[in-house]
């Protein structure tokens, strides 16, 4: 094929393999070649399994030659965040504590992708125990941004964002508890879908917060995210919190038009105190959506600061509860910032936590009432472009709280409400760093977000731009 297969989208390469226009072996070797070039610059992979991947690709090709097709991802090589258990394979969870942990079960989301035919490339880096928004990791080093390796990727799905942006994997599972899919999507210039709580099973995925955790993809396009969601969403007997809500036709939704859709722009909070270039990209994105047929209206949302604060309380307590035994027995094995945040969670009174949990229902009702007239709300994923690794390497120092709060200002509110949000590449700074906008939807209405995201991507090329290999 004339096009470098590593630069294809997930949807394109899956079709090309199915049509026997290219083999799984060729595709896998092309990605492994790019990984060898990029990994020393990015530190995006936790493990690279070249020999096993090529062997699996050869097996996929042999099956296809005999007319056996496992599913829509037959022979497509993928790598995922190293917190999705795969029986018999180490899952470090970005930590020292689980550096040698070999699970006996496979996560439901990962198993569904395996059943669809994916080839395992290896595993991707992440913040320690998926608890950090920058991409730093005290044990395994920072993951670096392909657009400028001096800058952060965002976390905690740092390796997922970096690897997808550099075209080292066609898509990757991430997780989003306070913004951990949307930050890397925004900072690295890829498409990231934070799903509704309960839309995708969390069974076999390392927990962080039992009521906030969500599983979702980072990929090159909204169409690719739709494909991954279609394969992973739905009921699971291994996860009692997985929703009975019907699984929509997500891929078909990406063919829809913006005509007749109404998109809300917040009157405050998400538009306050923005970096000048983020503000510019927000205005440009709104202009494109309007030009493509969407009706743009103002929406006045309830106090978002209260939602963000409540989310922080819930996350801190639930994370500390999961880690309590290790905090007592192995505190020295945590990075300083992770340890500080977990210990802070232990200090929050139970009454305060319960009040934050009780308020979620009324808060969601108030949000739903405020957005009843719109199909989605648009907002920046973060008020700033990617800071440098050096300036954001604050550990547990006095500036840590302020930095984390600034970066996560626009994401935690959505986690607290349990809503879906799609982040799409929407522009670049003058210095060449990506900027993403998030589309916030109604519960279990990922389809509408994917419709809007795909239509925006048909009208722009930000998602198709590829970073250059550092010299």
Short mmCIF file of C-alpha atoms in Angstrom, two decimals:
data_model
loop_
_atom_site.label_atom_id
_atom_site.label_comp_id
_atom_site.label_asym_id
_atom_site.label_seq_id
_atom_site.Cartn_x
_atom_site.Cartn_y
_atom_site.Cartn_z
CA UNK A 1 0.00 0.00 0.00
CA UNK A 2 1.21 3.52 -0.76
CA UNK A 3 0.33 4.91 2.66
CA UNK A 4 2.58 4.06 5.60
CA UNK A 5 0.38 1.56 7.42
CA UNK A 6 1.52 2.89 10.81
CA UNK A 7 -0.11 6.22 9.98
CA UNK A 8 -3.54 4.72 9.25
CA UNK A 9 -6.42 5.06 11.65
CA UNK A 10 -7.67 2.04 13.59
CA UNK A 11 -10.69 1.80 11.32
CA UNK A 12 -8.59 2.01 8.15
CA UNK A 13 -6.02 -0.59 9.17
CA UNK A 14 -8.69 -3.02 10.39
CA UNK A 15 -10.40 -2.81 7.00
CA UNK A 16 -7.10 -3.15 5.14
CA UNK A 17 -6.17 -6.33 7.02
CA UNK A 18 -9.66 -7.77 6.55
CA UNK A 19 -9.44 -7.09 2.81
CA UNK A 20 -5.96 -8.69 2.70
CA UNK A 21 -4.50 -5.47 1.33
CA UNK A 22 -1.86 -5.71 4.05
CA UNK A 23 -0.96 -8.47 6.48
CA UNK A 24 -1.06 -8.33 10.26
CA UNK A 25 2.65 -9.19 10.19
CA UNK A 26 3.44 -6.16 8.01
CA UNK A 27 1.36 -3.86 10.19
CA UNK A 28 2.85 -5.18 13.42
CA UNK A 29 6.41 -4.89 12.08
CA UNK A 30 5.70 -1.30 10.96
CA UNK A 31 4.54 -0.34 14.46
CA UNK A 32 7.47 -2.11 16.11
CA UNK A 33 9.81 -0.15 13.84
CA UNK A 34 8.24 3.14 14.96
CA UNK A 35 8.30 2.03 18.59
CA UNK A 36 12.04 1.33 18.32
CA UNK A 37 12.55 4.84 16.93
CA UNK A 38 10.28 6.71 19.34
CA UNK A 39 10.46 4.85 22.66
CA UNK A 40 13.91 6.24 23.68
CA UNK A 41 12.47 9.75 23.26
CA UNK A 42 9.04 9.16 24.84
CA UNK A 43 9.20 6.42 27.49
CA UNK A 44 5.61 5.58 26.47
CA UNK A 45 5.82 1.78 26.80
CA UNK A 46 6.15 -0.16 30.03
CA UNK A 47 6.87 -3.37 28.10
CA UNK A 48 7.44 -4.08 24.39
CA UNK A 49 6.71 -7.66 23.35
CA UNK A 50 8.10 -7.76 19.82
CA UNK A 51 8.62 -11.49 19.38
CA UNK A 52 5.26 -12.48 20.86
CA UNK A 53 3.48 -9.78 18.83
CA UNK A 54 4.94 -10.96 15.54
CA UNK A 55 4.10 -14.57 16.39
CA UNK A 56 0.49 -13.56 17.16
CA UNK A 57 0.34 -11.53 13.93
CA UNK A 58 1.51 -14.56 11.93
CA UNK A 59 -1.20 -16.65 13.58
CA UNK A 60 -3.80 -14.02 12.70
CA UNK A 61 -2.64 -14.03 9.08
CA UNK A 62 -2.82 -17.82 8.94
CA UNK A 63 -6.38 -17.76 10.31
CA UNK A 64 -7.44 -15.13 7.79
CA UNK A 65 -5.97 -17.17 4.95
CA UNK A 66 -8.24 -20.04 6.02
CA UNK A 67 -11.27 -17.78 6.13
CA UNK A 68 -11.42 -17.51 9.93
CA UNK A 69 -12.09 -13.97 11.18
CA UNK A 70 -12.11 -13.40 14.92
CA UNK A 71 -13.80 -10.02 14.77
CA UNK A 72 -13.53 -6.38 13.64
CA UNK A 73 -9.95 -6.04 14.99
CA UNK A 74 -8.60 -9.25 13.49
CA UNK A 75 -4.81 -8.93 13.39
CA UNK A 76 -4.70 -5.30 14.52
CA UNK A 77 -1.79 -4.67 16.94
CA UNK A 78 -2.69 -2.63 20.05
CA UNK A 79 -1.16 -1.73 23.39
CA UNK A 80 -3.03 -0.56 26.49
CA UNK A 81 -2.51 1.17 29.81
CA UNK A 82 -0.65 -1.17 32.17
CA UNK A 83 -3.54 -1.47 34.63
CA UNK A 84 -5.74 -3.80 32.58
CA UNK A 85 -5.11 -7.29 33.84
CA UNK A 86 -4.15 -9.92 31.27
CA UNK A 87 -3.87 -13.35 32.86
CA UNK A 88 -0.27 -14.52 32.94
CA UNK A 89 1.21 -11.12 32.05
CA UNK A 90 2.75 -8.67 34.53
CA UNK A 91 0.57 -5.61 35.26
CA UNK A 92 2.72 -3.08 37.12
CA UNK A 93 0.00 -0.43 37.52
CA UNK A 94 2.90 2.01 37.28
CA UNK A 95 4.02 1.10 40.79
CA UNK A 96 6.79 -0.60 42.74
CA UNK A 97 4.23 -2.42 44.84
CA UNK A 98 2.89 -4.28 41.80
CA UNK A 99 6.08 -4.37 39.80
CA UNK A 100 5.96 -8.18 39.63
CA UNK A 101 2.20 -8.67 39.93
CA UNK A 102 0.90 -11.36 37.56
CA UNK A 103 -2.93 -11.45 37.55
CA UNK A 104 -4.87 -14.67 37.16
CA UNK A 105 -7.77 -12.94 35.42
CA UNK A 106 -8.16 -10.82 32.30
CA UNK A 107 -10.09 -7.56 32.40
CA UNK A 108 -13.42 -7.70 30.62
CA UNK A 109 -12.67 -4.69 28.40
CA UNK A 110 -9.34 -6.16 27.32
CA UNK A 111 -10.84 -9.61 26.78
CA UNK A 112 -13.49 -8.16 24.49
CA UNK A 113 -10.78 -6.53 22.36
CA UNK A 114 -8.86 -9.82 22.30
CA UNK A 115 -12.02 -11.63 21.25
CA UNK A 116 -12.36 -9.07 18.44
CA UNK A 117 -8.93 -10.14 17.17
CA UNK A 118 -6.40 -7.63 18.49
CA UNK A 119 -2.67 -8.51 18.66
CA UNK A 120 -0.90 -7.59 21.91
CA UNK A 121 2.08 -5.25 21.35
CA UNK A 122 2.98 -4.76 25.02
CA UNK A 123 1.84 -2.40 27.76
CA UNK A 124 1.81 1.35 28.15
CA UNK A 125 3.17 3.61 30.87
CA UNK A 126 0.95 5.40 33.39
CA UNK A 127 1.08 7.49 36.52
CA UNK A 128 1.61 5.48 39.69
CA UNK A 129 -1.61 3.58 40.42
CA UNK A 130 -3.34 5.85 37.85
CA UNK A 131 -3.26 8.69 40.39
CA UNK A 132 -1.69 11.72 38.75
CA UNK A 133 -2.67 14.21 36.02
CA UNK A 134 0.76 15.15 34.63
CA UNK A 135 2.49 12.00 33.36
CA UNK A 136 5.27 11.97 35.96
CA UNK A 137 6.14 8.68 37.62
CA UNK A 138 8.62 8.58 40.51
CA UNK A 139 9.57 4.97 39.77
CA UNK A 140 9.66 4.68 35.98
CA UNK A 141 10.25 8.26 34.86
CA UNK A 142 8.06 10.77 33.07
CA UNK A 143 6.35 10.01 29.77
CA UNK A 144 7.15 12.68 27.21
CA UNK A 145 4.99 14.52 24.70
CA UNK A 146 5.66 13.59 21.04
CA UNK A 147 5.03 17.17 19.93
CA UNK A 148 7.76 18.48 22.23
CA UNK A 149 9.56 16.03 24.49
CA UNK A 150 10.26 18.74 27.07
CA UNK A 151 6.53 18.87 27.83
CA UNK A 152 4.15 16.60 29.74
CA UNK A 153 1.65 14.22 28.19
CA UNK A 154 -0.94 14.53 30.91
CA UNK A 155 -1.94 11.57 33.05
CA UNK A 156 -2.71 9.19 34.30
CA UNK A 157 -3.06 7.54 30.86
CA UNK A 158 0.25 9.09 29.86
CA UNK A 159 1.65 6.26 27.78
CA UNK A 160 -1.68 5.83 26.01
CA UNK A 161 -1.80 9.47 24.92
CA UNK A 162 1.86 9.59 23.91
CA UNK A 163 1.83 6.30 22.00
CA UNK A 164 -1.37 7.05 20.08
CA UNK A 165 -0.09 10.53 19.15
CA UNK A 166 3.24 9.17 17.90
CA UNK A 167 1.44 6.44 15.89
CA UNK A 168 2.92 3.60 17.97
CA UNK A 169 -0.50 2.03 18.53
CA UNK A 170 -3.78 2.63 16.70
CA UNK A 171 -5.73 3.00 19.93
CA UNK A 172 -5.31 2.30 23.63
CA UNK A 173 -7.52 1.74 26.61
CA UNK A 174 -7.14 4.47 29.19
CA UNK A 175 -9.07 5.16 32.37
CA UNK A 176 -10.68 8.36 33.59
CA UNK A 177 -11.37 9.00 37.28
CA UNK A 178 -10.67 12.72 37.37
CA UNK A 179 -9.62 13.46 33.79
CA UNK A 180 -7.06 10.75 33.04
CA UNK A 181 -8.24 10.14 29.46
CA UNK A 182 -9.07 13.74 28.63
CA UNK A 183 -5.74 15.24 29.80
CA UNK A 184 -3.56 13.08 27.53
CA UNK A 185 -6.02 13.60 24.67
CA UNK A 186 -5.79 17.38 25.15
CA UNK A 187 -2.05 17.60 25.73
CA UNK A 188 -1.04 15.05 23.05
CA UNK A 189 -3.52 15.92 20.30
CA UNK A 190 -5.53 12.68 20.18
CA UNK A 191 -9.20 11.79 20.62
CA UNK A 192 -10.22 10.52 24.06
CA UNK A 193 -13.60 9.28 25.31
CA UNK A 194 -14.51 9.36 28.99
CA UNK A 195 -17.54 7.09 29.16
CA UNK A 196 -20.60 7.27 31.39
CA UNK A 197 -20.06 5.49 34.70
CA UNK A 198 -21.19 1.89 34.12
CA UNK A 199 -21.04 2.01 30.31
CA UNK A 200 -17.92 -0.22 30.14
CA UNK A 201 -17.13 -2.96 32.64
CA UNK A 202 -14.37 -2.22 35.13
CA UNK A 203 -13.83 -5.88 36.03
CA UNK A 204 -10.14 -6.73 35.95
CA UNK A 205 -9.03 -3.11 35.78
CA UNK A 206 -7.01 -1.82 38.72
CA UNK A 207 -9.38 0.22 40.91
CA UNK A 208 -8.74 3.77 42.07
CA UNK A 209 -12.17 5.12 43.01
CA UNK A 210 -15.11 2.73 43.10
CA UNK A 211 -17.73 5.33 42.20
CA UNK A 212 -15.71 7.48 39.76
CA UNK A 213 -13.59 5.08 37.66
CA UNK A 214 -14.46 4.77 33.97
CA UNK A 215 -12.92 2.76 31.14
CA UNK A 216 -12.55 4.32 27.70
CA UNK A 217 -10.36 4.63 24.60
CA UNK A 218 -7.77 7.05 23.32
CA UNK A 219 -7.48 6.88 19.54
CA UNK A 220 -6.76 8.96 16.48
CA UNK A 221 -10.35 9.74 15.55
CA UNK A 222 -13.87 9.81 16.95
CA UNK A 223 -14.70 6.96 14.57
CA UNK A 224 -11.92 4.87 16.11
CA UNK A 225 -13.21 5.63 19.62
CA UNK A 226 -16.68 4.57 18.48
CA UNK A 227 -15.33 1.24 17.26
CA UNK A 228 -13.53 0.51 20.54
CA UNK A 229 -16.58 1.54 22.57
CA UNK A 230 -18.87 -0.65 20.48
CA UNK A 231 -16.64 -3.64 21.20
CA UNK A 232 -16.20 -3.02 24.94
CA UNK A 233 -19.52 -1.57 26.16
CA UNK A 234 -22.33 -3.51 27.76
CA UNK A 235 -23.37 -5.77 30.60
CA UNK A 236 -20.84 -7.93 32.39
CA UNK A 237 -21.62 -10.54 35.07
CA UNK A 238 -18.19 -9.84 36.57
CA UNK A 239 -19.08 -6.20 37.29
CA UNK A 240 -22.33 -5.50 39.12
CA UNK A 241 -21.98 -1.79 38.31
CA UNK A 242 -22.00 -2.36 34.54
CA UNK A 243 -25.18 -0.80 33.18
CA UNK A 244 -28.19 -2.51 31.60
CA UNK A 245 -28.55 0.51 29.30
CA UNK A 246 -28.67 -0.65 25.65
CA UNK A 247 -25.46 -0.31 23.64
CA UNK A 248 -26.02 2.20 20.84
CA UNK A 249 -24.81 2.02 17.24
CA UNK A 250 -21.74 4.09 17.97
CA UNK A 251 -19.94 3.65 14.66
CA UNK A 252 -23.09 4.55 12.71
CA UNK A 253 -23.42 7.67 14.87
CA UNK A 254 -20.11 9.00 13.52
CA UNK A 255 -21.70 9.38 10.07
CA UNK A 256 -24.27 11.88 11.32
CA UNK A 257 -24.53 15.60 10.65
CA UNK A 258 -24.42 18.53 13.05
CA UNK A 259 -27.55 20.00 11.52
CA UNK A 260 -30.29 20.24 14.11
CA UNK A 261 -27.95 19.70 17.06
CA UNK A 262 -27.72 22.34 19.75
CA UNK A 263 -24.39 22.85 21.56
CA UNK A 264 -24.12 24.87 24.73
CA UNK A 265 -21.28 27.20 25.65
CA UNK A 266 -20.95 27.85 29.41
CA UNK A 267 -21.33 31.46 30.51
CA UNK A 268 -18.73 31.06 33.28
CA UNK A 269 -16.15 28.78 34.93
CA UNK A 270 -15.05 26.89 31.79
CA UNK A 271 -14.42 30.18 30.01
CA UNK A 272 -12.83 32.03 32.92
CA UNK A 273 -9.08 32.64 33.31
CA UNK A 274 -8.12 30.68 30.21
CA UNK A 275 -4.68 30.72 28.66
CA UNK A 276 -4.96 33.07 25.67
CA UNK A 277 -4.27 30.32 23.14
CA UNK A 278 -6.81 27.96 24.71
CA UNK A 279 -9.37 30.77 24.55
CA UNK A 280 -8.55 31.34 20.87
CA UNK A 281 -8.95 27.65 20.02
CA UNK A 282 -12.27 27.52 21.89
CA UNK A 283 -13.59 30.39 19.77
CA UNK A 284 -12.28 28.79 16.56
CA UNK A 285 -13.85 25.44 17.46
CA UNK A 286 -17.23 27.04 18.14
CA UNK A 287 -17.00 28.80 14.78
CA UNK A 288 -16.37 25.49 12.97
CA UNK A 289 -19.26 23.76 14.74
CA UNK A 290 -21.56 26.65 13.84
CA UNK A 291 -20.41 26.63 10.23
CA UNK A 292 -21.10 22.89 10.02
CA UNK A 293 -24.70 23.41 11.07
CA UNK A 294 -24.82 23.25 14.86
CA UNK A 295 -26.89 25.75 16.79
CA UNK A 296 -24.66 27.42 19.41
CA UNK A 297 -26.34 28.73 22.57
CA UNK A 298 -25.24 29.96 25.98
CA UNK A 299 -25.84 27.76 29.04
CA UNK A 300 -25.64 28.77 32.69
CA UNK A 301 -24.42 25.81 34.71
CA UNK A 302 -24.72 25.30 38.50
CA UNK A 303 -21.69 26.12 40.66
CA UNK A 304 -18.94 23.96 39.17
CA UNK A 305 -16.44 24.70 41.93
CA UNK A 306 -18.60 22.85 44.40
CA UNK A 307 -18.76 19.86 42.06
CA UNK A 308 -14.99 19.82 41.63
CA UNK A 309 -14.41 20.01 45.38
CA UNK A 310 -16.91 17.21 45.99
CA UNK A 311 -15.19 15.04 43.40
CA UNK A 312 -11.83 15.58 45.08
CA UNK A 313 -13.29 14.45 48.40
CA UNK A 314 -14.85 11.31 46.96
CA UNK A 315 -11.73 10.40 44.99
CA UNK A 316 -9.39 10.98 47.93
CA UNK A 317 -11.41 8.83 50.34
CA UNK A 318 -12.09 5.96 47.94
CA UNK A 319 -8.47 5.83 46.75
CA UNK A 320 -7.20 5.83 50.33
CA UNK A 321 -9.61 3.04 51.26
CA UNK A 322 -8.29 0.82 48.46
CA UNK A 323 -4.67 1.52 49.41
CA UNK A 324 -5.05 1.41 53.20
CA UNK A 325 -3.18 -1.86 53.77
CA UNK A 326 -0.24 -0.86 51.59
CA UNK A 327 -0.16 2.61 53.19
CA UNK A 328 0.35 0.90 56.54
CA UNK A 329 2.72 -1.84 55.41
CA UNK A 330 4.65 -0.29 52.47
CA UNK A 331 4.52 3.52 52.58
CA UNK A 332 8.15 3.71 51.47
CA UNK A 333 7.25 2.08 48.16
CA UNK A 334 5.06 4.97 47.00
CA UNK A 335 6.25 8.06 45.17
CA UNK A 336 6.11 11.20 47.32
CA UNK A 337 3.17 12.84 45.55
CA UNK A 338 1.05 9.69 45.40
CA UNK A 339 1.74 8.99 49.07
CA UNK A 340 0.79 12.55 50.05
CA UNK A 341 -2.50 12.40 48.16
CA UNK A 342 -3.44 8.99 49.56
CA UNK A 343 -2.60 10.00 53.11
CA UNK A 344 -4.71 13.12 52.71
CA UNK A 345 -7.63 10.84 51.89
CA UNK A 346 -7.23 9.01 55.19
CA UNK A 347 -7.73 12.30 57.04
CA UNK A 348 -11.16 13.11 55.57
CA UNK A 349 -14.04 12.43 58.00
CA UNK A 350 -16.64 9.83 57.02
CA UNK A 351 -19.43 12.40 57.48
CA UNK A 352 -17.79 14.69 54.91
CA UNK A 353 -17.49 11.83 52.41
CA UNK A 354 -21.11 10.77 52.90
CA UNK A 355 -22.32 14.34 52.42
CA UNK A 356 -20.40 14.53 49.12
CA UNK A 357 -21.93 11.23 48.00
CA UNK A 358 -25.48 12.27 48.95
CA UNK A 359 -25.15 15.49 46.97
CA UNK A 360 -24.38 13.71 43.68
CA UNK A 361 -28.02 12.98 42.81
CA UNK A 362 -29.26 16.54 43.33
CA UNK A 363 -26.18 17.91 41.55
CA UNK A 364 -26.83 15.74 38.49
CA UNK A 365 -30.50 16.77 38.50
CA UNK A 366 -29.50 20.44 38.60
CA UNK A 367 -27.01 19.95 35.76
CA UNK A 368 -29.59 18.09 33.67
CA UNK A 369 -32.11 20.88 34.20
CA UNK A 370 -29.57 23.54 33.20
CA UNK A 371 -28.63 21.67 30.00
CA UNK A 372 -32.09 20.35 29.09
CA UNK A 373 -32.20 22.40 25.90
CA UNK A 374 -28.85 21.29 24.45
CA UNK A 375 -27.42 18.07 23.03
CA UNK A 376 -23.92 18.69 24.41
CA UNK A 377 -21.82 21.31 26.16
CA UNK A 378 -18.42 22.37 24.82
CA UNK A 379 -15.55 23.42 27.09
CA UNK A 380 -11.75 23.28 27.17
CA UNK A 381 -10.32 20.06 28.60
CA UNK A 382 -7.83 22.15 30.59
CA UNK A 383 -7.31 25.89 30.94
CA UNK A 384 -3.68 25.61 29.77
CA UNK A 385 -1.60 23.85 27.09
CA UNK A 386 0.94 21.26 28.23
CA UNK A 387 3.45 22.70 30.73
CA UNK A 388 7.02 21.47 30.66
CA UNK A 389 8.07 18.37 32.56
CA UNK A 390 10.51 20.46 34.60
CA UNK A 391 8.02 23.10 35.73
CA UNK A 392 5.37 20.54 36.64
CA UNK A 393 7.73 18.21 38.52
CA UNK A 394 6.60 19.42 41.92
CA UNK A 395 6.35 16.08 43.73
CA UNK A 396 4.79 16.57 47.15
CA UNK A 397 6.16 20.10 47.51
CA UNK A 398 4.19 23.18 48.55
CA UNK A 399 3.14 23.95 44.97
CA UNK A 400 1.76 20.49 44.22
CA UNK A 401 -1.83 21.18 45.28
CA UNK A 402 -2.14 24.37 43.26
CA UNK A 403 -0.65 22.78 40.13
CA UNK A 404 -2.91 19.72 40.28
CA UNK A 405 -5.95 21.89 40.93
CA UNK A 406 -5.16 24.16 37.97
CA UNK A 407 -4.69 21.29 35.51
CA UNK A 408 -7.82 19.40 36.59
CA UNK A 409 -10.14 22.37 36.91
CA UNK A 410 -12.41 21.41 34.00
CA UNK A 411 -12.57 17.61 34.26
CA UNK A 412 -13.42 16.50 37.79
CA UNK A 413 -16.87 18.02 37.68
CA UNK A 414 -17.80 15.60 34.88
CA UNK A 415 -16.48 12.59 36.80
CA UNK A 416 -18.50 13.57 39.85
CA UNK A 417 -21.68 13.71 37.76
CA UNK A 418 -20.81 10.44 36.01
CA UNK A 419 -21.35 11.94 32.55
CA UNK A 420 -19.61 11.10 29.25
CA UNK A 421 -17.14 13.49 27.65
CA UNK A 422 -15.29 13.33 24.34
CA UNK A 423 -12.07 15.31 23.89
CA UNK A 424 -11.04 16.10 20.32
CA UNK A 425 -7.88 17.81 18.96
CA UNK A 426 -9.02 21.33 18.18
CA UNK A 427 -5.92 23.37 17.40
CA UNK A 428 -2.32 24.12 18.24
CA UNK A 429 -0.43 26.80 20.10
CA UNK A 430 1.98 29.01 18.17
CA UNK A 431 4.72 26.84 19.64
CA UNK A 432 3.18 23.68 18.15
CA UNK A 433 1.52 22.12 21.21
CA UNK A 434 -1.94 20.55 20.79
CA UNK A 435 -5.07 21.93 22.42
CA UNK A 436 -8.20 19.83 22.91
CA UNK A 437 -11.82 20.68 23.56
CA UNK A 438 -14.21 18.41 25.44
CA UNK A 439 -17.81 17.76 24.53
CA UNK A 440 -19.90 16.95 27.60
CA UNK A 441 -23.01 14.88 27.04
CA UNK A 442 -26.02 13.31 28.71
CA UNK A 443 -25.76 10.03 30.62
CA UNK A 444 -25.25 7.13 28.20
CA UNK A 445 -25.43 9.43 25.18
CA UNK A 446 -21.91 8.83 23.93
CA UNK A 447 -23.41 8.47 20.44
CA UNK A 448 -24.25 12.17 20.16
CA UNK A 449 -20.77 13.17 21.32
CA UNK A 450 -19.26 10.86 18.69
CA UNK A 451 -21.53 12.39 16.03
CA UNK A 452 -20.29 15.88 16.91
CA UNK A 453 -16.65 14.83 17.22
CA UNK A 454 -16.62 13.01 13.89
CA UNK A 455 -18.33 15.89 12.09
CA UNK A 456 -15.78 18.31 13.52
CA UNK A 457 -12.96 16.04 12.36
CA UNK A 458 -14.37 15.88 8.84
CA UNK A 459 -14.18 19.68 8.79
CA UNK A 460 -10.67 19.97 10.29
CA UNK A 461 -7.33 18.17 10.11
CA UNK A 462 -5.92 18.61 13.64
CA UNK A 463 -6.46 14.93 14.44
CA UNK A 464 -4.58 13.90 11.28
CA UNK A 465 -1.38 15.83 11.99
CA UNK A 466 1.59 13.67 12.96
CA UNK A 467 4.50 14.74 15.20
CA UNK A 468 8.03 14.51 13.83
CA UNK A 469 10.65 12.21 15.31
CA UNK A 470 13.02 14.26 17.51
CA UNK A 471 16.50 14.55 16.09
#
